[in-house]
Coordinates of N, CA and C in Angstrom, one line a residue:
M1 N 17.7 -30.9 -2.4 CA 17.6 -29.9 -1.1 C 18.8 -30.1 -1.0
N2 N 19.6 -28.8 -1.1 CA 20.9 -29.1 -0.9 C 21.1 -28.9 1.0
A3 N 22.7 -29.1 1.4 CA 23.1 -29.1 2.6 C 22.7 -28.1 3.5
A4 N 22.8 -26.7 3.0 CA 22.5 -25.5 3.3 C 21.2 -25.6 4.0
A5 N 20.2 -25.8 2.7 CA 18.7 -25.7 3.1 C 18.3 -26.8 4.2
K6 N 18.9 -28.1 3.8 CA 18.7 -28.9 5.1 C 18.6 -28.4 6.6
T7 N 20.0 -27.6 6.6 CA 20.6 -27.4 7.8 C 19.7 -25.9 8.7
S8 N 19.1 -25.2 7.3 CA 18.5 -24.4 7.2 C 16.7 -24.9 8.1
C9 N 16.3 -25.8 7.7 CA 14.9 -26.2 7.7 C 14.9 -27.0 8.9
Q10 N 16.0 -27.6 9.5 CA 16.6 -27.8 11.0 C 16.2 -27.3 12.0
L11 N 17.1 -25.8 11.8 CA 17.0 -24.5 12.5 C 15.4 -23.9 12.8
I12 N 15.1 -24.0 11.5 CA 13.6 -23.5 11.6 C 12.6 -24.1 12.4
E13 N 12.7 -25.4 12.1 CA 12.0 -26.3 13.1 C 12.3 -26.8 14.3
K14 N 13.6 -26.5 14.8 CA 14.0 -26.6 16.4 C 13.5 -25.4 17.0
T15 N 13.4 -24.1 16.3 CA 13.3 -23.0 16.8 C 11.8 -22.6 17.2
L16 N 11.0 -23.0 16.1 CA 9.5 -22.7 15.9 C 8.6 -24.1 16.6
R17 N 9.2 -25.2 16.9 CA 8.3 -26.2 16.9 C 7.6 -26.2 18.0
K18 N 7.8 -25.7 19.0 CA 7.0 -25.5 20.4 C 6.0 -24.6 20.2
S19 N 5.9 -23.6 19.2 CA 4.8 -22.6 19.0 C 3.7 -23.1 18.6
P20 N 2.4 -23.0 19.2 CA 1.4 -23.5 18.6 C 0.8 -22.7 17.2
A21 N 1.5 -22.0 16.6 CA 1.3 -20.9 15.8 C 2.0 -21.5 14.8
F22 N 3.0 -22.2 14.6 CA 3.8 -22.7 14.0 C 3.3 -23.9 13.5
K23 N 3.4 -24.3 11.7 CA 3.0 -25.2 11.0 C 3.7 -25.6 10.0
K24 N 4.2 -26.8 9.6 CA 5.1 -27.0 8.7 C 4.2 -27.6 7.7
V25 N 4.1 -27.5 6.1 CA 3.1 -27.5 5.3 C 3.7 -28.3 4.4
D26 N 5.1 -28.3 4.3 CA 5.9 -29.1 3.2 C 7.7 -29.0 3.4
E27 N 8.1 -29.8 2.9 CA 9.4 -29.7 2.8 C 10.1 -28.5 2.5
G28 N 10.7 -27.7 3.5 CA 11.3 -26.4 2.9 C 10.1 -25.4 3.0
L29 N 8.7 -25.5 3.5 CA 7.7 -24.7 3.7 C 6.8 -24.7 4.8
Y30 N 6.9 -23.5 5.4 CA 6.1 -23.3 7.0 C 5.3 -21.8 6.8
V31 N 4.3 -22.1 8.0 CA 3.8 -21.0 8.1 C 3.6 -20.8 9.5
V32 N 3.6 -19.2 9.9 CA 3.3 -18.9 11.6 C 2.2 -17.7 11.3
K33 N 1.3 -18.0 12.2 CA 0.0 -17.4 12.4 C 0.7 -16.5 13.6
Q34 N 0.8 -15.5 13.3 CA 0.9 -13.8 14.4 C -0.2 -12.8 14.2
G35 N -1.0 -12.9 15.3 CA -2.2 -11.8 15.2 C -3.0 -12.1 14.0
S36 N -3.1 -10.8 13.4 CA -4.0 -11.5 12.4 C -3.3 -11.6 10.9
S37 N -1.9 -11.9 11.3 CA -1.0 -12.4 9.9 C -1.0 -13.6 9.5
I38 N -0.5 -13.8 8.6 CA 0.4 -15.5 8.3 C 1.8 -14.9 7.6
V39 N 2.5 -15.6 8.1 CA 3.8 -15.5 7.6 C 4.2 -16.9 7.0
M40 N 4.7 -16.9 5.7 CA 5.0 -18.0 5.0 C 6.9 -18.1 5.0
I41 N 7.5 -19.0 5.5 CA 8.6 -19.2 5.4 C 9.0 -20.3 4.3
N42 N 9.9 -20.1 3.6 CA 10.3 -20.6 2.4 C 11.6 -20.9 2.2
V43 N 12.1 -21.9 2.4 CA 13.5 -22.4 2.2 C 13.8 -22.6 0.7
I44 N 14.7 -21.9 0.3 CA 14.9 -21.9 -1.5 C 16.5 -22.1 -1.7
A45 N 17.0 -23.3 -2.5 CA 18.4 -23.6 -2.8 C 18.5 -22.9 -3.8
W46 N 19.6 -22.3 -4.1 CA 19.7 -20.9 -5.1 C 21.5 -21.8 -6.0
N47 N 21.8 -22.7 -4.9 CA 23.0 -23.6 -5.8 C 23.6 -24.3 -5.1
P48 N 24.2 -25.3 -5.4 CA 24.7 -26.6 -4.7 C 25.0 -26.3 -2.9
D49 N 25.6 -25.2 -2.9 CA 25.8 -25.1 -1.1 C 25.4 -23.8 -0.5
R50 N 24.0 -23.3 -1.3 CA 23.7 -21.7 -0.2 C 22.2 -22.1 -0.8
C51 N 21.4 -21.4 0.3 CA 20.2 -21.3 0.0 C 19.8 -19.9 1.1
V52 N 18.5 -19.4 0.8 CA 17.8 -18.2 1.6 C 17.0 -18.7 2.1
V53 N 16.1 -18.1 3.0 CA 14.8 -18.3 3.7 C 13.7 -17.0 3.8
R54 N 13.1 -17.1 2.7 CA 12.1 -16.0 2.5 C 10.9 -16.2 3.5
C55 N 10.6 -14.9 4.4 CA 9.7 -14.6 4.9 C 8.8 -13.6 4.5
V56 N 7.2 -14.1 3.9 CA 6.7 -13.6 3.3 C 4.9 -13.3 4.0
A57 N 4.3 -12.2 4.1 CA 3.0 -12.1 4.4 C 2.2 -11.3 3.5
Q58 N 0.7 -12.2 3.0 CA 0.2 -11.7 2.3 C -0.7 -10.1 2.8
L59 N -0.9 -9.3 2.4 CA -1.6 -8.2 3.1 C -2.8 -8.0 2.3
V60 N -2.8 -7.8 1.2 CA -4.0 -7.5 0.5 C -4.3 -8.2 -0.9
K61 N -5.1 -9.0 -0.9 CA -5.8 -9.7 -2.3 C -6.5 -9.1 -3.0
G62 N -6.6 -8.9 -4.1 CA -7.7 -8.4 -5.2 C -7.7 -7.2 -5.7
V63 N -6.5 -6.2 -5.2 CA -6.1 -5.2 -5.5 C -5.9 -4.5 -6.8
T64 N -6.6 -3.4 -7.2 CA -5.7 -2.9 -8.3 C -4.8 -2.1 -8.5
M65 N -3.4 -2.3 -9.1 CA -2.5 -1.8 -9.2 C -2.4 -0.7 -9.9
E66 N -2.4 0.4 -9.4 CA -2.5 1.8 -10.2 C -1.0 3.3 -9.6
V67 N -1.0 3.9 -10.2 CA 0.4 4.7 -10.0 C 0.4 5.1 -8.6
P68 N -0.7 5.6 -8.2 CA -0.5 6.0 -6.7 C -0.4 5.4 -5.4
L69 N -0.7 3.4 -5.6 CA -0.4 2.4 -4.9 C 0.9 2.3 -5.0
A70 N 1.4 2.3 -6.3 CA 2.7 1.9 -6.5 C 3.9 3.2 -5.7
L71 N 3.6 4.2 -6.2 CA 4.3 5.0 -5.3 C 4.4 4.9 -4.0
Q72 N 3.0 4.9 -3.5 CA 3.2 4.9 -2.1 C 4.2 3.7 -1.0
L73 N 4.2 2.3 -2.1 CA 4.7 1.4 -1.8 C 6.1 1.4 -1.8
L74 N 6.6 2.2 -3.1 CA 8.0 2.5 -3.2 C 8.5 3.6 -2.2
E75 N 7.6 4.5 -1.7 CA 8.3 5.3 -0.8 C 8.1 4.8 0.7
M76 N 7.2 3.6 1.0 CA 7.2 3.3 2.0 C 8.6 2.2 2.5
N77 N 8.8 1.5 1.2 CA 10.1 0.8 1.0 C 11.3 1.6 1.2
A78 N 11.3 2.6 0.8 CA 12.4 3.6 1.2 C 12.4 3.8 2.6
L79 N 11.9 3.8 3.4 CA 11.7 4.3 4.8 C 11.7 2.9 5.5
L80 N 11.8 2.1 5.5 CA 11.8 0.5 6.3 C 13.2 0.3 6.2
R81 N 13.6 -0.3 7.5 CA 15.0 -0.8 8.1 C 15.2 -2.1 7.4
F82 N 14.0 -2.9 6.9 CA 14.3 -4.3 6.1 C 13.2 -4.7 5.6
G83 N 13.2 -5.3 4.8 CA 12.2 -6.0 4.1 C 11.4 -4.9 3.0
A84 N 10.5 -5.4 2.0 CA 9.9 -4.6 1.2 C 8.5 -5.2 0.6
F85 N 7.9 -4.3 0.0 CA 6.5 -4.7 -0.2 C 6.4 -5.0 -1.7
A86 N 5.8 -5.6 -1.8 CA 5.9 -6.1 -3.3 C 4.2 -6.1 -3.7
Y87 N 4.4 -6.2 -5.3 CA 3.0 -6.6 -5.8 C 3.1 -7.8 -6.9
V88 N 2.0 -8.7 -6.5 CA 2.1 -10.4 -7.4 C 0.8 -10.1 -8.2
P89 N 1.3 -10.3 -9.9 CA 0.0 -9.8 -10.2 C -1.0 -10.8 -10.5
A90 N -0.5 -12.2 -10.3 CA -1.3 -13.2 -10.2 C -2.1 -13.0 -9.0
G91 N -3.7 -12.9 -8.7 CA -4.0 -12.4 -7.5 C -4.5 -11.0 -7.3
D92 N -3.5 -10.1 -8.1 CA -3.6 -8.8 -7.4 C -3.2 -8.5 -6.0
V93 N -2.0 -9.3 -5.6 CA -1.9 -9.4 -4.6 C -0.5 -8.3 -3.8
I94 N -0.5 -7.7 -2.6 CA 0.4 -7.0 -2.1 C 1.1 -7.9 -1.2
I95 N 2.5 -8.0 -0.9 CA 3.1 -8.9 -0.1 C 4.0 -8.0 0.6
F96 N 4.7 -8.2 1.9 CA 5.7 -7.9 2.2 C 6.4 -9.1 2.9
S97 N 8.0 -9.1 2.2 CA 8.6 -9.9 2.4 C 10.0 -9.4 2.7
H98 N 10.6 -10.3 3.2 CA 12.4 -9.9 3.6 C 13.0 -11.6 3.6
T99 N 14.1 -11.5 3.2 CA 14.7 -12.7 2.6 C 16.1 -12.7 3.7
L100 N 16.3 -13.7 4.0 CA 17.6 -14.3 5.2 C 18.4 -14.9 4.3
L101 N 20.1 -15.2 4.9 CA 20.8 -16.3 4.0 C 20.8 -17.1 4.9
G102 N 20.7 -18.2 4.3 CA 20.4 -19.8 4.9 C 21.8 -20.0 5.2
G103 N 21.8 -21.5 5.9 CA 22.6 -22.5 6.0 C 23.3 -22.4 7.5
D104 N 24.4 -22.5 7.3 CA 25.2 -22.7 8.7 C 25.3 -20.8 9.5
T105 N 24.9 -19.7 8.6 CA 25.1 -18.3 9.2 C 23.6 -18.1 9.5
L106 N 22.5 -19.1 9.4 CA 21.2 -18.7 9.9 C 21.2 -18.5 11.1
D107 N 20.2 -17.7 12.0 CA 20.3 -17.7 13.3 C 18.7 -17.5 13.7
A108 N 18.8 -18.3 15.2 CA 17.3 -18.4 15.5 C 16.8 -17.0 15.9
E109 N 17.5 -16.0 16.7 CA 17.1 -14.8 17.2 C 16.9 -14.1 15.7
E110 N 17.7 -13.7 14.6 CA 17.4 -13.4 13.7 C 15.8 -13.8 13.0
L111 N 15.8 -15.3 12.9 CA 14.7 -15.8 12.2 C 13.3 -15.6 13.1
T112 N 13.2 -15.4 14.2 CA 12.1 -15.2 15.3 C 11.6 -13.6 15.0
T113 N 13.1 -12.7 15.1 CA 12.6 -11.3 15.0 C 12.4 -10.7 13.8
T114 N 12.9 -11.4 12.4 CA 12.3 -11.3 11.3 C 10.5 -11.7 11.0
I115 N 10.4 -13.0 11.4 CA 8.7 -13.4 11.1 C 7.9 -12.7 12.4
R116 N 8.2 -12.2 13.2 CA 7.6 -11.2 14.1 C 7.2 -9.6 13.3
D117 N 8.9 -9.3 12.8 CA 8.6 -8.1 12.2 C 7.5 -7.9 11.2
V118 N 7.8 -9.2 9.9 CA 6.9 -9.3 8.9 C 5.6 -9.5 9.4
A119 N 5.4 -10.0 10.3 CA 3.5 -10.0 10.8 C 3.4 -8.6 11.2
I120 N 4.2 -7.6 12.3 CA 3.6 -6.5 12.4 C 3.8 -5.7 11.1
I121 N 4.3 -5.8 10.7 CA 4.3 -5.0 9.1 C 3.0 -5.1 8.6
A122 N 3.0 -6.4 8.3 CA 1.4 -6.9 7.5 C 0.4 -6.5 8.2
D123 N 0.4 -6.7 9.6 CA -0.9 -6.4 10.6 C -1.1 -4.7 10.5
E124 N -0.1 -4.0 10.4 CA -0.1 -2.6 10.5 C -1.0 -2.1 9.2
Y125 N -0.3 -2.6 8.0 CA -0.7 -1.9 6.6 C -1.7 -2.3 5.8
D126 N -1.7 -3.9 6.4 CA -3.1 -4.6 5.8 C -4.5 -3.8 5.5
D127 N -5.2 -3.2 6.9 CA -6.3 -2.5 6.6 C -6.5 -1.4 5.8
R128 N -4.9 -0.7 6.1 CA -4.9 0.6 5.4 C -4.7 0.9 4.2
I129 N -4.2 -0.3 3.3 CA -4.2 -0.4 1.7 C -5.7 -1.0 1.6
A130 N -6.1 -1.7 1.8 CA -7.6 -2.2 1.9 C -8.5 -1.2 1.7
A131 N -8.3 -0.3 2.9 CA -9.4 0.7 2.7 C -9.2 1.9 1.6
R132 N -7.9 2.2 1.5 CA -7.8 3.3 0.5 C -7.7 2.6 -1.1
Y133 N -7.2 1.7 -1.2 CA -6.9 1.3 -2.9 C -7.8 -0.5 -2.9
G134 N -8.9 -0.6 -2.1 CA -9.3 -1.9 -2.7 C -9.0 -3.1 -1.9
G135 N -9.6 -4.0 -2.2 CA -9.1 -5.5 -2.1 C -9.5 -6.3 -0.8
A136 N -9.3 -7.3 -0.2 CA -9.4 -8.3 1.0 C -8.5 -8.2 1.5
T137 N -8.3 -7.8 2.9 CA -7.1 -8.3 3.8 C -6.7 -9.9 3.7
M138 N -5.8 -10.7 4.6 CA -5.7 -12.0 4.6 C -6.8 -12.4 5.7
Q139 N -7.0 -11.6 7.0 CA -7.9 -11.6 8.0 C -9.4 -11.5 7.0
E140 N -9.7 -11.1 6.2 CA -10.9 -11.4 6.1 C -11.5 -12.6 4.7
L141 N -9.9 -12.8 4.1 CA -10.3 -14.1 3.5 C -10.4 -15.3 4.2
L142 N -10.0 -15.3 5.2 CA -9.7 -16.3 6.0 C -11.2 -16.6 6.9
E143 N -11.8 -15.3 7.1 CA -12.9 -15.3 7.7 C -14.2 -15.9 6.5
E144 N -14.0 -14.9 5.4 CA -14.8 -15.6 4.5 C -15.1 -17.2 4.2
S145 N -13.4 -17.5 4.2 CA -13.2 -19.1 3.9 C -14.2 -20.1 4.7
V146 N -14.1 -19.7 6.3 CA -14.8 -20.4 7.4 C -16.2 -20.4 7.1
V147 N -16.5 -19.0 6.8 CA -17.7 -19.0 6.9 C -18.8 -20.0 5.5
E148 N -17.7 -19.8 4.2 CA -18.3 -20.8 3.2 C -18.1 -21.9 3.9
H149 N -17.0 -22.4 4.6 CA -17.2 -23.9 4.7 C -18.2 -24.2 5.5
F150 N -18.9 -23.2 6.6 CA -19.8 -24.1 7.2 C -20.8 -23.8 6.1
R151 N -21.1 -23.1 5.4 CA -22.4 -22.8 4.6 C -22.5 -24.1 3.8
S152 N -21.2 -24.6 3.6 CA -21.2 -25.9 2.5 C -21.4 -27.1 3.3
A153 N -20.4 -27.0 4.2 CA -20.4 -28.4 5.2 C -21.9 -28.7 5.8
H154 N -22.4 -27.6 6.5 CA -23.7 -27.4 7.1 C -24.7 -27.0 6.7
G155 N -24.7 -26.6 5.4 CA -26.2 -26.3 4.9 C -27.2 -26.8 5.0
R156 N -27.2 -28.3 5.3 CA -28.7 -29.0 5.6 C -28.7 -29.1 7.3
D157 N -29.9 -29.2 7.5 CA -30.5 -29.0 8.7 C -30.2 -30.8 9.3
H158 N -29.3 -30.6 10.1 CA -28.9 -32.1 11.1 C -30.2 -32.5 12.0
F159 N -30.8 -31.7 12.2 CA -31.9 -32.1 13.1 C -33.1 -32.5 12.6
K160 N -33.4 -32.5 11.0 CA -34.5 -33.1 10.7 C -34.3 -34.4 10.6
A161 N -35.9 -35.0 10.7 CA -35.6 -36.8 10.7 C -35.6 -37.1 9.4

């Protein structure tokens, strides 16, 4: 990790550490839960003295990419004031992301505003995309995960002798 990435991580941790929605996952990787969205924050060094801070929210997983969906995402990208929708073939995932320049120019207010806006856009469009094109929203996947955890961990009757 270069100096710019370290500076960015320090600012992220200082800015967000008091939030109960914030969690450090690994060095340079964080998550913030906002509403029904989870925003992943990844600090990526790109050369010896520069880095970027990428904020990404997964909207829908398991969607089939077809021309109407691709065109709608491109049209929405043209209207947005920042960030972009994208398709990740591994897992058939639609994401929304925005990248900030890291290092000394990274600003705490810009960071928190970006995280909030990425979460708002994800929350606004995840249900719409899933309803029209299929797939499961992040909220649905989390709920399924919790239910599966309880089924597997608590499947036996603890009150039987």
